[in-house]
Coordinates of C-alpha atoms and ligand atoms in Angstrom, one line a residue:
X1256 CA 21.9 9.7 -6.5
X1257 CA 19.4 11.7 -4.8
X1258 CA 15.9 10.3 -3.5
X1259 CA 14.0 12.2 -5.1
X1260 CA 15.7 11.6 -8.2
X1261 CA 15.5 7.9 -7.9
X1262 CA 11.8 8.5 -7.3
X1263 CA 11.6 10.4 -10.9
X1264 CA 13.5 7.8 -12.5
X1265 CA 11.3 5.1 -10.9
X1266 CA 7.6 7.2 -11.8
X1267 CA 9.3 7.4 -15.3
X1268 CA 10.0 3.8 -15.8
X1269 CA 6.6 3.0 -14.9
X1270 CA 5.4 5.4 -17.4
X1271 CA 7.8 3.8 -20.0
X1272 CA 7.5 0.1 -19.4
X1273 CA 3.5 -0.1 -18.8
X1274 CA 3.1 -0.1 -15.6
X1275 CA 1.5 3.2 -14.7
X1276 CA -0.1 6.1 -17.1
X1277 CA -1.2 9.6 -15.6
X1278 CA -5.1 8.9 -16.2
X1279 CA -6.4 11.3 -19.6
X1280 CA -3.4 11.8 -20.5
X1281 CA -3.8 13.1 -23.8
X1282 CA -6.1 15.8 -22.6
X1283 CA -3.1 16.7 -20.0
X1284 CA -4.0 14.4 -16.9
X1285 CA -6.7 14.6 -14.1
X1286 CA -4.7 15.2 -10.7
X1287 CA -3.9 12.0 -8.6
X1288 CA -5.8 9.8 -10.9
X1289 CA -3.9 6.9 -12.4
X1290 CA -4.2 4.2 -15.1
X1291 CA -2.4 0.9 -14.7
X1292 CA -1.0 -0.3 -18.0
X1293 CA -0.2 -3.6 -19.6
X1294 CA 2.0 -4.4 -17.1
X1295 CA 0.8 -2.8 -14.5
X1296 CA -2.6 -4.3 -14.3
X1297 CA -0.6 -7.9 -13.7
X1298 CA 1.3 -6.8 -10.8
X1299 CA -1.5 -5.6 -9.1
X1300 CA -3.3 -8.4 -10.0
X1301 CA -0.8 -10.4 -8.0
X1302 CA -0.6 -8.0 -5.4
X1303 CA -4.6 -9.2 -4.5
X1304 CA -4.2 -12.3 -5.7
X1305 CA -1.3 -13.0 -2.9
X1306 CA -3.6 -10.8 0.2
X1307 CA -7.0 -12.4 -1.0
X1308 CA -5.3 -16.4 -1.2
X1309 CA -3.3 -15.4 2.1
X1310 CA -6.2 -14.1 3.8
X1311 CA -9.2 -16.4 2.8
X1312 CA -7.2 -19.9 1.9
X1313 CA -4.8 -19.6 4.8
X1314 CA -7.9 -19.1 7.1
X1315 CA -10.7 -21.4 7.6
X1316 CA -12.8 -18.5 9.4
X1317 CA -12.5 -15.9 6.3
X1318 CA -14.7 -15.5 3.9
X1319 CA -14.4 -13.1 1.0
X1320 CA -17.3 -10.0 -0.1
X1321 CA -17.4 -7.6 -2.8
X1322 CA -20.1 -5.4 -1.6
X1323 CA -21.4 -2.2 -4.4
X1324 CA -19.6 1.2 -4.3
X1325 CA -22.8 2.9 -3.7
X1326 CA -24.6 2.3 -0.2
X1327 CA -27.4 3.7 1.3
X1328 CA -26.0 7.6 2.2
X1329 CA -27.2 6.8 6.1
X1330 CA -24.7 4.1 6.1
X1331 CA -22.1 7.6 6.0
X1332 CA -24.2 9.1 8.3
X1333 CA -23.7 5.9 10.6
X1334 CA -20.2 5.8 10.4
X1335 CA -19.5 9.2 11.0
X1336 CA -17.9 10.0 7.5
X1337 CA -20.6 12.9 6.7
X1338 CA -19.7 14.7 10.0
X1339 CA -16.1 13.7 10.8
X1340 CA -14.5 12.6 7.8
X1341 CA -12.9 16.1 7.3
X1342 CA -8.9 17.5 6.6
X1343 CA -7.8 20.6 8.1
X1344 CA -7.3 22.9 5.1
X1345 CA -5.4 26.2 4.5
X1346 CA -4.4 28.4 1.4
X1347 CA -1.3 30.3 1.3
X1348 CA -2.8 33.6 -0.3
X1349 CA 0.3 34.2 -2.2
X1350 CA 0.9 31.1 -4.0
X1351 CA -2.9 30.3 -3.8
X1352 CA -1.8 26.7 -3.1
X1353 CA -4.0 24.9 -0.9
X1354 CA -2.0 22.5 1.7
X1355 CA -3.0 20.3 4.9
X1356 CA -2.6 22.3 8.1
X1357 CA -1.9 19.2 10.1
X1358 CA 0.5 17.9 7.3
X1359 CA 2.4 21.4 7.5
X1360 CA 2.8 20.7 11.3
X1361 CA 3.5 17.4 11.0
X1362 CA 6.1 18.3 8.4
X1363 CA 7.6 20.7 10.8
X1364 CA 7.9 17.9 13.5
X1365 CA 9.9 15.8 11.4
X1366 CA 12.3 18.7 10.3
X1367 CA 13.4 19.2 14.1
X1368 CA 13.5 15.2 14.5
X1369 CA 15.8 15.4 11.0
X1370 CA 18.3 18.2 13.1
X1371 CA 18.3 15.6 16.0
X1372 CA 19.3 13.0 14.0
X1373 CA 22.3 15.4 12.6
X1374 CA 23.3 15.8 15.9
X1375 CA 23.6 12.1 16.4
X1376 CA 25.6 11.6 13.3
X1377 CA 28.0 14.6 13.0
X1378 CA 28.6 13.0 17.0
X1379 CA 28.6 9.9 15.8
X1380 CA 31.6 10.9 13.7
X1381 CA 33.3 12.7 16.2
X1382 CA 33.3 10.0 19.0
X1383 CA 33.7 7.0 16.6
X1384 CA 33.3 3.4 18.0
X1385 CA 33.7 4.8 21.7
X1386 CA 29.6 6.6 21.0
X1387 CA 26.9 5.8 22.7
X1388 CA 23.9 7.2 21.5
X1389 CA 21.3 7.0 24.7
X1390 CA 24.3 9.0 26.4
X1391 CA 24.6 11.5 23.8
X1392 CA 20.9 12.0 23.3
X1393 CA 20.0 12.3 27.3
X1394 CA 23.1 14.8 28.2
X1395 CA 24.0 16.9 24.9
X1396 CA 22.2 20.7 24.9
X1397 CA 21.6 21.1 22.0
X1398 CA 19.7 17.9 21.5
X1399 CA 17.7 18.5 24.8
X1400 CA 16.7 22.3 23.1
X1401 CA 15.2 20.4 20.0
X1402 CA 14.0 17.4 22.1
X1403 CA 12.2 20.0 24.4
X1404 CA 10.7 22.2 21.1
X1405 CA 9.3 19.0 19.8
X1406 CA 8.2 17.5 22.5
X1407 CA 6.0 20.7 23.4
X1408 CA 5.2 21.4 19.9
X1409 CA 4.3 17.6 19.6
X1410 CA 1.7 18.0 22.4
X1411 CA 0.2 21.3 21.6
X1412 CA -0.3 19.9 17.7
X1413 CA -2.0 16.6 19.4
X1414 CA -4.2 18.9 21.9
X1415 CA -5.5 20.8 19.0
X1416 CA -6.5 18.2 16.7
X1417 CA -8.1 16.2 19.4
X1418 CA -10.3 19.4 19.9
X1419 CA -10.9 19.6 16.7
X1420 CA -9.3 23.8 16.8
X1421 CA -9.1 25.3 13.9
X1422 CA -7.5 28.2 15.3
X1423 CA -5.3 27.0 17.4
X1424 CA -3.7 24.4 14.4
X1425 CA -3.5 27.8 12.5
X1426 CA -2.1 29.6 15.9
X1427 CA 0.9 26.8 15.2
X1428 CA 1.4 27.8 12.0
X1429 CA 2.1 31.6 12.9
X1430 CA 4.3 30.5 16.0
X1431 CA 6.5 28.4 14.2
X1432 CA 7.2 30.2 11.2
X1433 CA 6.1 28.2 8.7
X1434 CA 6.6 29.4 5.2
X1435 CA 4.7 28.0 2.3
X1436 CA 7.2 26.2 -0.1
X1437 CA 6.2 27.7 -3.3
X1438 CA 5.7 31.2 -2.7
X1439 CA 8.4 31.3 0.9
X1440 CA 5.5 33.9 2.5
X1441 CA 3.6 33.3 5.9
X1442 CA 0.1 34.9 4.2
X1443 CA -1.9 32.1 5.6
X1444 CA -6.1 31.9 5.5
X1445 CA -8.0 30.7 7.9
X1446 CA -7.9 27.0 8.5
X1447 CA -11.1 25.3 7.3
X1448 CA -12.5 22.1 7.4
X1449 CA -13.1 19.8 4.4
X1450 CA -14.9 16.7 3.7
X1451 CA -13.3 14.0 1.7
X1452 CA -16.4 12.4 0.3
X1453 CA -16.9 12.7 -3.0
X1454 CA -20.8 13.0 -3.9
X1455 CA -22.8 12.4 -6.7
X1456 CA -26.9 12.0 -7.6
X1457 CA -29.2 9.0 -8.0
X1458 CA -31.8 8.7 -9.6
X1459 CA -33.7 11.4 -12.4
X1460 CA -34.6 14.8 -10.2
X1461 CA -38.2 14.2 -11.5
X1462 CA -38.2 11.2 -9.0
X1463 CA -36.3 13.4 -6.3
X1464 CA -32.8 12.6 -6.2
X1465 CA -30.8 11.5 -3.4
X1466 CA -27.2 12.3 -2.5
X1467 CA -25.2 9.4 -3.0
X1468 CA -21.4 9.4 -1.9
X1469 CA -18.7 7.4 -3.3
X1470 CA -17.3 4.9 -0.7
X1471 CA -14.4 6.4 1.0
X1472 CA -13.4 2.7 2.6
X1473 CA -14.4 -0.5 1.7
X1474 CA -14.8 -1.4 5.3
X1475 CA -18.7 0.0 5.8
X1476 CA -19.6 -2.5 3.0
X1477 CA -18.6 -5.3 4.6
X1478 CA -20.1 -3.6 8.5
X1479 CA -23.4 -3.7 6.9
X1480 CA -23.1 -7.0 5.3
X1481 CA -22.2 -8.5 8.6
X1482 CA -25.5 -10.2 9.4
X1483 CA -26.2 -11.8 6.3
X1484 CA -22.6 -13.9 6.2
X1485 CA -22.6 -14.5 9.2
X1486 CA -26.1 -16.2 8.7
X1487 CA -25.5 -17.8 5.4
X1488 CA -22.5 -18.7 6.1
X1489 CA -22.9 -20.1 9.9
X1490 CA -20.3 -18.3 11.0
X1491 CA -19.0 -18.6 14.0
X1492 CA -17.3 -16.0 16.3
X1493 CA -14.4 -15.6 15.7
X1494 CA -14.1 -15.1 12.3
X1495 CA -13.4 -12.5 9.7
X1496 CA -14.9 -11.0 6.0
X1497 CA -12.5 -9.7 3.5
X1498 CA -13.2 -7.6 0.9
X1499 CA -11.0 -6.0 -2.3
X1500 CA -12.7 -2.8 -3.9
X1501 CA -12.3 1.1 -4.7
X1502 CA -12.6 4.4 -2.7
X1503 CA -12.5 7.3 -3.3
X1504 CA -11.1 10.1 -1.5
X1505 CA -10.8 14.0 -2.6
X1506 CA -7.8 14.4 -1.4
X1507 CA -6.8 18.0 -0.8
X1508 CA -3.5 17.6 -1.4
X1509 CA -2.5 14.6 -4.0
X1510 CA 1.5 13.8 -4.4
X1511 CA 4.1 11.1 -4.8
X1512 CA 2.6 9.5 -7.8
X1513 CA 0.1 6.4 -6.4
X1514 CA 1.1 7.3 -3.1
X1515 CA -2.0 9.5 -2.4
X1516 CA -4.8 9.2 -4.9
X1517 CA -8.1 10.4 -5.9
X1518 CA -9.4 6.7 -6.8
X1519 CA -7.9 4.1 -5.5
X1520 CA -7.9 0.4 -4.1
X1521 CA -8.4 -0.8 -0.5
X1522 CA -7.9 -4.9 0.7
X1523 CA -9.5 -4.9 3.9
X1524 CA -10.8 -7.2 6.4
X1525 CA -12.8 -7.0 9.2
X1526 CA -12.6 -9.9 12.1
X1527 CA -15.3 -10.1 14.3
X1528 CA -14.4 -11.2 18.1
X1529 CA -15.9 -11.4 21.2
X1530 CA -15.5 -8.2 23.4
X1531 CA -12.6 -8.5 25.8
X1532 CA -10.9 -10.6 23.6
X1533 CA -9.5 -7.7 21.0
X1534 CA -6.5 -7.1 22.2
X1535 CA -5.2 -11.0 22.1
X1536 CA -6.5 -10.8 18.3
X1537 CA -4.9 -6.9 17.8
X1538 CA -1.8 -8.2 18.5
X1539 CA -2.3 -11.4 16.3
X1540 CA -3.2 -9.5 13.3
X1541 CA -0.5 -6.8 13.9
X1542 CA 1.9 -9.9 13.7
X1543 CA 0.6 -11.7 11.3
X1544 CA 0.6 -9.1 8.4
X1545 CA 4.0 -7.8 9.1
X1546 CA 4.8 -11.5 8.1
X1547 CA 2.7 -11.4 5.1
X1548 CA 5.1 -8.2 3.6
X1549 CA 8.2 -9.8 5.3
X1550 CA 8.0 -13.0 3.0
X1551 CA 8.1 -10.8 -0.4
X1552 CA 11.9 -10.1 0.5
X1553 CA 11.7 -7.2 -0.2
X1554 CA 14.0 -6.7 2.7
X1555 CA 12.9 -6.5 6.1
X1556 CA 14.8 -3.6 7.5
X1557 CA 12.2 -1.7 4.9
X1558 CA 9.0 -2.1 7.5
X1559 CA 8.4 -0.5 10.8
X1560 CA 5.4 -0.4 13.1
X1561 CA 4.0 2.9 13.7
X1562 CA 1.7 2.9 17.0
X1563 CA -0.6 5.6 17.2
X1564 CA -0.8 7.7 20.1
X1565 CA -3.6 9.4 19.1
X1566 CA -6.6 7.1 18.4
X1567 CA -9.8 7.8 16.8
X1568 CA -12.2 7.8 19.5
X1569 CA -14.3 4.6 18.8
X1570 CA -10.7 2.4 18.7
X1571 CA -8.8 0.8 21.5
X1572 CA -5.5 0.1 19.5
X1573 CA -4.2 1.3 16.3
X1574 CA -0.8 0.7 14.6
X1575 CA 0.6 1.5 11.4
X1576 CA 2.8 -0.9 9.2
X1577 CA 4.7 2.0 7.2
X1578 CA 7.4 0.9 4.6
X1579 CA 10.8 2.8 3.4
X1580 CA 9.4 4.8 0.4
X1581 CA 12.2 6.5 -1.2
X1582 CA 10.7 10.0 0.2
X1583 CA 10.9 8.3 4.1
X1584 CA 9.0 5.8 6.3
X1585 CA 5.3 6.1 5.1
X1586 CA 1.6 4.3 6.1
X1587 CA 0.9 1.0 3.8
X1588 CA -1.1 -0.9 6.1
X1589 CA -3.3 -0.2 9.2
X1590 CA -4.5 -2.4 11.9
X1591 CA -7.0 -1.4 14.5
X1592 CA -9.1 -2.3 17.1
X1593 CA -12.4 -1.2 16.7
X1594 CA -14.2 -2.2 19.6
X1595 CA -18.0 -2.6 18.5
X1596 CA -18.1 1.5 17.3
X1597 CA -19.2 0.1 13.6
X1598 CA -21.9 -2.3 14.2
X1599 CA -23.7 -0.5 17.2
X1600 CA -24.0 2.6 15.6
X1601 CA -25.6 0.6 12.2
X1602 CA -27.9 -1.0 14.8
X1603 CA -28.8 1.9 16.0
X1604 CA -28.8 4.3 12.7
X1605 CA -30.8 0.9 10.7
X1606 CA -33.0 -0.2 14.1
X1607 CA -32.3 -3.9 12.9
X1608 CA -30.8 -6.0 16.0
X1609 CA -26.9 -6.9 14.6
X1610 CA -26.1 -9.0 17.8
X1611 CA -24.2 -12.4 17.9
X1612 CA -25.8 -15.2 20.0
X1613 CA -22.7 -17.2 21.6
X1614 CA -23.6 -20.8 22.0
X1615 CA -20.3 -21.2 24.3
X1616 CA -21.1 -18.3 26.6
X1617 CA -24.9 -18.7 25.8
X1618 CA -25.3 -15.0 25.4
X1619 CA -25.8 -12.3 22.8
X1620 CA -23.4 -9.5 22.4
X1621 CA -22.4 -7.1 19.6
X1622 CA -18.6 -8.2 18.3
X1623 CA -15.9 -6.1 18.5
X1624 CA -13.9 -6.0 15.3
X1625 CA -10.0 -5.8 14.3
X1626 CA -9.7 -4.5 10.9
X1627 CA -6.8 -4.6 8.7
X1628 CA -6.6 -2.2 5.6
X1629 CA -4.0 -2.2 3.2
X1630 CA -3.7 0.3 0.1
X1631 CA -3.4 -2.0 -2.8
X1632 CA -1.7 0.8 -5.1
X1633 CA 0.6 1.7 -1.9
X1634 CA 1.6 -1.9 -1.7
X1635 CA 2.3 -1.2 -5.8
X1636 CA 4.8 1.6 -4.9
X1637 CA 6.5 -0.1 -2.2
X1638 CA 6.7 -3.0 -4.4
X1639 CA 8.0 -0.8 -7.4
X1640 CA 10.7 1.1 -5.4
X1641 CA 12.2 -1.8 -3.3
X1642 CA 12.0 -3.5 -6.9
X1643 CA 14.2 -1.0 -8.6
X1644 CA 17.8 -1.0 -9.5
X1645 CA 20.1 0.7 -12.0
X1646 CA 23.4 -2.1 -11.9
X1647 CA 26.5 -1.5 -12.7
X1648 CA 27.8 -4.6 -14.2
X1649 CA 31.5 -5.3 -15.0
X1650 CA 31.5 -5.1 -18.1
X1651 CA 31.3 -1.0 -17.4
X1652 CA 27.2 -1.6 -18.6
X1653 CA 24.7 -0.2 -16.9
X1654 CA 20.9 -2.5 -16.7
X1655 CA 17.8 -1.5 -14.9
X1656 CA 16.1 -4.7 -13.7
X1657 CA 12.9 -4.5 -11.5
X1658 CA 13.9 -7.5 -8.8
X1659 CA 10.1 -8.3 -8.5
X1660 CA 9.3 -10.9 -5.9
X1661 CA 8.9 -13.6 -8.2
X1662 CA 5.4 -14.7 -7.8
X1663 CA 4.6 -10.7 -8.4
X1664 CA 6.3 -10.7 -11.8
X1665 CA 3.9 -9.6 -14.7
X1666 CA 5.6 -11.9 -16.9
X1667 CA 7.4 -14.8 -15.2
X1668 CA 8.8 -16.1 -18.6
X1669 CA 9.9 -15.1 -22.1
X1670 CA 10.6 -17.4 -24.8
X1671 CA 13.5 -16.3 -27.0
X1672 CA 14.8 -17.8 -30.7
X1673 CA 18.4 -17.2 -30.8
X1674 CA 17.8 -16.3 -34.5
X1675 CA 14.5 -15.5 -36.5
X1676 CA 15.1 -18.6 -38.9
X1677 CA 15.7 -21.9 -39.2
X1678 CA 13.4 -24.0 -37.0
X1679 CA 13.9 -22.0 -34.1
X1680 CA 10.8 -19.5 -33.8
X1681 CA 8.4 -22.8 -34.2
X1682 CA 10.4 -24.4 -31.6
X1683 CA 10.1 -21.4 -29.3
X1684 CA 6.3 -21.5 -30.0
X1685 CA 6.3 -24.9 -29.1
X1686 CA 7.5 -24.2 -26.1
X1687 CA 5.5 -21.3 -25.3
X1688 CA 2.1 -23.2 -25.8
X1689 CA 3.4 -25.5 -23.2
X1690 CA 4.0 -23.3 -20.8
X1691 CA 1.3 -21.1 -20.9
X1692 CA -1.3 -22.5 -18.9
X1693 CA 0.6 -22.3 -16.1
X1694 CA 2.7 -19.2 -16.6
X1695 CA 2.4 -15.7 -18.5
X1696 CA 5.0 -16.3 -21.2
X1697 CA 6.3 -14.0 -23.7
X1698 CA 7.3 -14.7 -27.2
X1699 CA 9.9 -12.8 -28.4
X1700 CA 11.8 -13.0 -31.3
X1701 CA 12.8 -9.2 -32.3
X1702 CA 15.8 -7.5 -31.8
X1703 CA 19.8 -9.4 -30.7
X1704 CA 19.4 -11.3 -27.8
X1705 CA 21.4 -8.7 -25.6
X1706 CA 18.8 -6.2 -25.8
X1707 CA 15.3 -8.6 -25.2
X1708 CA 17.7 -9.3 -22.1
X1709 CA 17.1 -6.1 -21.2
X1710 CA 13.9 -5.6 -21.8
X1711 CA 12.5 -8.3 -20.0
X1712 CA 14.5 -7.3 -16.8
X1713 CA 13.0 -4.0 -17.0
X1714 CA 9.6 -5.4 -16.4
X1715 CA 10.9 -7.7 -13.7
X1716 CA 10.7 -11.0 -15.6
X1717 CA 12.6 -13.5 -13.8
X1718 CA 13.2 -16.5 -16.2
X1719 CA 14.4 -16.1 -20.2
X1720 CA 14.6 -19.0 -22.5
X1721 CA 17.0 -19.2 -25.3
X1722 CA 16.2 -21.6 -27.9
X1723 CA 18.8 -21.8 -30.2
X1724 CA 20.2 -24.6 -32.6
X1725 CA 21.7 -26.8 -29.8
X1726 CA 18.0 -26.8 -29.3
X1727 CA 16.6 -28.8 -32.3
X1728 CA 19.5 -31.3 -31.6
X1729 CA 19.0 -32.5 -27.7
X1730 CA 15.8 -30.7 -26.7
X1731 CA 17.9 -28.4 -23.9
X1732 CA 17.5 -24.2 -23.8
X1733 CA 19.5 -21.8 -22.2
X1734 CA 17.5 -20.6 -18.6
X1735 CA 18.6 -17.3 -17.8
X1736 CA 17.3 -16.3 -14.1
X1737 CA 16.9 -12.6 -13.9
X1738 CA 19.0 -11.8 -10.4
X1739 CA 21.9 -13.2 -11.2
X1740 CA 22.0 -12.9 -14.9
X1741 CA 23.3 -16.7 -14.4
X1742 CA 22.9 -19.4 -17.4
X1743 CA 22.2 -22.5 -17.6
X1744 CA 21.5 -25.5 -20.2
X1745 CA 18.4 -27.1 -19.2
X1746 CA 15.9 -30.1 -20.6
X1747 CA 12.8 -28.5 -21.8
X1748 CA 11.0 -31.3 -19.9
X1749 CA 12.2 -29.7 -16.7
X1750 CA 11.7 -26.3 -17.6
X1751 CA 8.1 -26.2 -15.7
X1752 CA 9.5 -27.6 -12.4
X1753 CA 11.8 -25.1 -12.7
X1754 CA 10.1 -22.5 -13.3
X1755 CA 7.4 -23.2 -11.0
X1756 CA 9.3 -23.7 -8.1
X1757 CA 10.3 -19.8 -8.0
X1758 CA 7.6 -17.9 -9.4
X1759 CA 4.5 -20.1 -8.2
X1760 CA 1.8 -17.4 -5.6
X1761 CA 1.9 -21.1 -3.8
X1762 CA 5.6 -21.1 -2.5
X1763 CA 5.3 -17.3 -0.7
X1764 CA 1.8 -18.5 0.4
X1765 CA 3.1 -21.6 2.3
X1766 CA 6.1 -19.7 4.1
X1767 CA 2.9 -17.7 6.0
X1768 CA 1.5 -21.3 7.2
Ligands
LIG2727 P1 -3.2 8.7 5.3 O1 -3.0 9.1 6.8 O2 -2.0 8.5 4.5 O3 -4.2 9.7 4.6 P2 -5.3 7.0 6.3 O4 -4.8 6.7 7.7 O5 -6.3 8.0 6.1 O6 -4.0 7.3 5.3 P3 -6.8 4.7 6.2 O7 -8.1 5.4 6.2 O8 -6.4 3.9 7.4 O9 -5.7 5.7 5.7 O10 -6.8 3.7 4.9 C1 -6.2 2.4 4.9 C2 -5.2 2.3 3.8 O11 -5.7 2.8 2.6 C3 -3.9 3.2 4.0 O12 -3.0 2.5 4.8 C4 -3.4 3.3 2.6 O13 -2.6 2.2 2.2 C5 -4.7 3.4 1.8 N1 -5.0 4.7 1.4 C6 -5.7 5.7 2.1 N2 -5.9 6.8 1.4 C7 -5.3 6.6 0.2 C8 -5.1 7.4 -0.9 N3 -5.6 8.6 -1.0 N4 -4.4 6.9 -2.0 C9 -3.9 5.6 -2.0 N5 -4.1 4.8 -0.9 C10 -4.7 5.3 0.2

């Protein structure tokens, strides 16, 4: 099957099991604005439970925030948000869609790397086990023709944006042909630039109101919060605040379902370091969160790093973590190095001191910060897709199962009676209120066994219980684990050490120690 039809099938089942909902839906949807359903809302629960546990139980020197969505507009000022935080936009005049101009070229970049890669494979073919694909790609023409077109186009697009030229990006555009995909024309605007703050009022105008933006980051909350933990909390250099929340971004061009969203959910931290130290902690950090995706097993061929070339010109280092999204490699996570841009400019934009007396060097300095920033609702996706699987089974059957990490699950157990009578529902309830404070159980009692089956591997549920008459006799149920589809007669009593060994946040937390 295509990707982009297993992409429908996966935004579908979402829709259908209760994971996602386009938000308003009944008055038609607001674009890239979401709603997380029954199920939904449990998973991404997880999902923050695992990065807030894994970054602030797993580290003595993080603490946790949650700082207000509205901040003092300066603070954007400060940051550089109200001038800089800006797309390149341009309307195709036929279609009257509005797209990205950098995201056209970068488009076009990746469409000459795609004919590269055919090269490699239709060669690949040809030459069999004998290829060698440094040889083929430093000596074949054709390949050096692309190479060359890319490399050039590569640079010119990188010149451009660092010079913030409109023109020129549009100049691109022309040169290389590039056709709008709705309408096919080249009737391109001008290329303007557009802030991604959304803004709103506070206060009654009587009073004089002030514009107020929406956060676009989490990360200024915590910035401007640095001096107060690090004084309550004696904290000591080095040592990092994290910090869950919403931001909000008006994106110019919203697509791929959660991927890119109007309103959405940042996990970030900030670690605070002394200066000449960053890069020692950079490359900590980079490591260390790779690790944190790697133990979901979700597969780790799924993750590469993505170092930027191009760097924003307060940071030293920046690297992507970008995951196998059925449309390609894209950006989860970023990591990057600072320096001291964030708490400088508050000191100066504030005039309060924000400076860190070092009893070791027995000086003050202002820290330099590594941040990582993870999307919570692009972790969702990546969870989602890798998740997904329509099995053939041998019976001829087809079953979609979500293989959620188990510690992820919604539900990690449903409670089934074989029958609706005889003893067994009460039993089943029995069994439920036992487990319950330590799992999210189901009852379930509707329905032939085959089919609750099905349902609860559609939400990812890795454990079902049978309780059926055997039951009533010698206390044992059937456990049916969720991968495997493998049974098993077990005592009730062991059911929670069972259980718990798989699906507890506590095993994945201890492979990152
Ligand atoms: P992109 O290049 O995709 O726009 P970005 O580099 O602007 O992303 P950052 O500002 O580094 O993103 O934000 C950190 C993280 O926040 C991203 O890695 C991503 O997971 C998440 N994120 C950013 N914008 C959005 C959005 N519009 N919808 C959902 N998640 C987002």
């Amino acid at each position: 099957m295509a990707q982009e039809d297993v992409f429908k099938k996966i935004v579908a089942h979402a829709k259908e099991y209760g994971f996602v909902f386009p938000s308003s839906e009944i008055y038609d949807g607001l674009s890239a604005v979401y709603d997380y359903g029954q199920n939904g809302v449990e998973l991404k629960n997880n999902i923050k439970r695992y990065w807030w546990e894994a970054m602030t139980l797993l580290h003595e020197n993080i603490v946790g925030i949650d700082s207000a969505i509205f901040m003092h507009p300066t603070i954007w000022k400060a940051s550089g948000h109200v001038d800089a935080f800006n797309d390149p936009l341009i309307d195709n005049r036929d279609s009257k869609k509005r797209y990205r101009a950098d995201v056209l070229i970068e488009e076009q970049i990746a469409k000459i790397d795609e004919k590269i890669e055919k090269e490699v494979a239709k060669a690949a073919k040809r030459f069999g086990e004998a290829f060698d694909r440094e040889q083929f790609l430093s000596t074949n023409a054709r390949v050096a023709e692309l190479k060359a077109h890319r490399d050039a186009l590569h640079e010119r697009f990188s010149q451009a944006m660092n010079d913030n030229d409109l023109e020129g990006l549009r100049q691109i555009i022309i040169d290389e042909e590039i056709v709008d995909p709705i309408s096919g024309t080249r009737n391109w605007t001008e290329v303007r630039q557009f802030n991604l703050m959304f803004r709103t009022e506070m206060g009654s105008t009587a009073d004089g109101a002030m514009t107020v933006y929406l956060r676009p980051e989490t990360a200024q909350g915590i910035f401007v919060n640095y001096l107060n933990v690090q004084k309550t909390g004696r904290m000591r250099i080095p040592f990092g605040i994290a910090q869950i929340g919403k931001a909000f971004r008006n994106e110019i061009v919203a697509r791929q379902f959660i991927f890119r969203m109007r309103e959405f959910e940042q996990m970030e931290m900030q670690f605070f370091v002394r200066p000449g130290e960053e890069m020692r902690w950079f490359a900590y950090w980079k490591e260390w969160r790779l690790r944190w995706h790697k133990a979901l097993g979700l597969g780790d061929e799924k993750y590469r790093y993505h170092d930027h070339e191009k760097l924003a010109h307060y940071a030293n280092a920046a690297t992507d973590i970008e995951f196998q999204m059925p449309f390609g490699f894209k950006e989860v996570e970023g990591i990057h190095s600072r320096t001291d841009f964030d708490l400088s400019q508050h000191e100066k934009f504030s005039g309060k001191k924000i400076q860190y007396f070092d009893p070791e060097l027995n000086s003050s300095y202002t820290p330099y910060v590594i941040e990582t920033s993870i999307g919570v609702d692009r972790m969702f996706l990546s969870v989602l897709c890798s998740s997904y699987e329509e099995e053939q089974l041998e019976n001829g059957e087809t079953r979609t199962v979500l293989h959620l990490p188990a510690a992820l699950a919604p539900v990690k157990c449903a409670v089934l009676p074989l029958v609706r009578k005889d003893g067994l529902p009460e039993k089943a309830r029995a069994i439920v209120n036992d487990l319950k404070f330590d799992f999210a159980t189901h009852y379930e009692e509707k329905d032939a066994i085959g089919k609750r089956y099905r349902r609860q591997d559609a939400i990812g549920t890795p454990y079902c219980i049978t309780v059926d008459h055997q039951t009533l006799e010698d206390d044992t149920v059937t456990l049916r684990e969720r991968d495997s589809m493998q049974q098993t007669r077990v005592p009730v009593a062991d059911l929670h050490r069972l259980i718990h060994d798989r699906v507890s946040l506590n095993s994945l937390l201890r492979k990152l120690n």
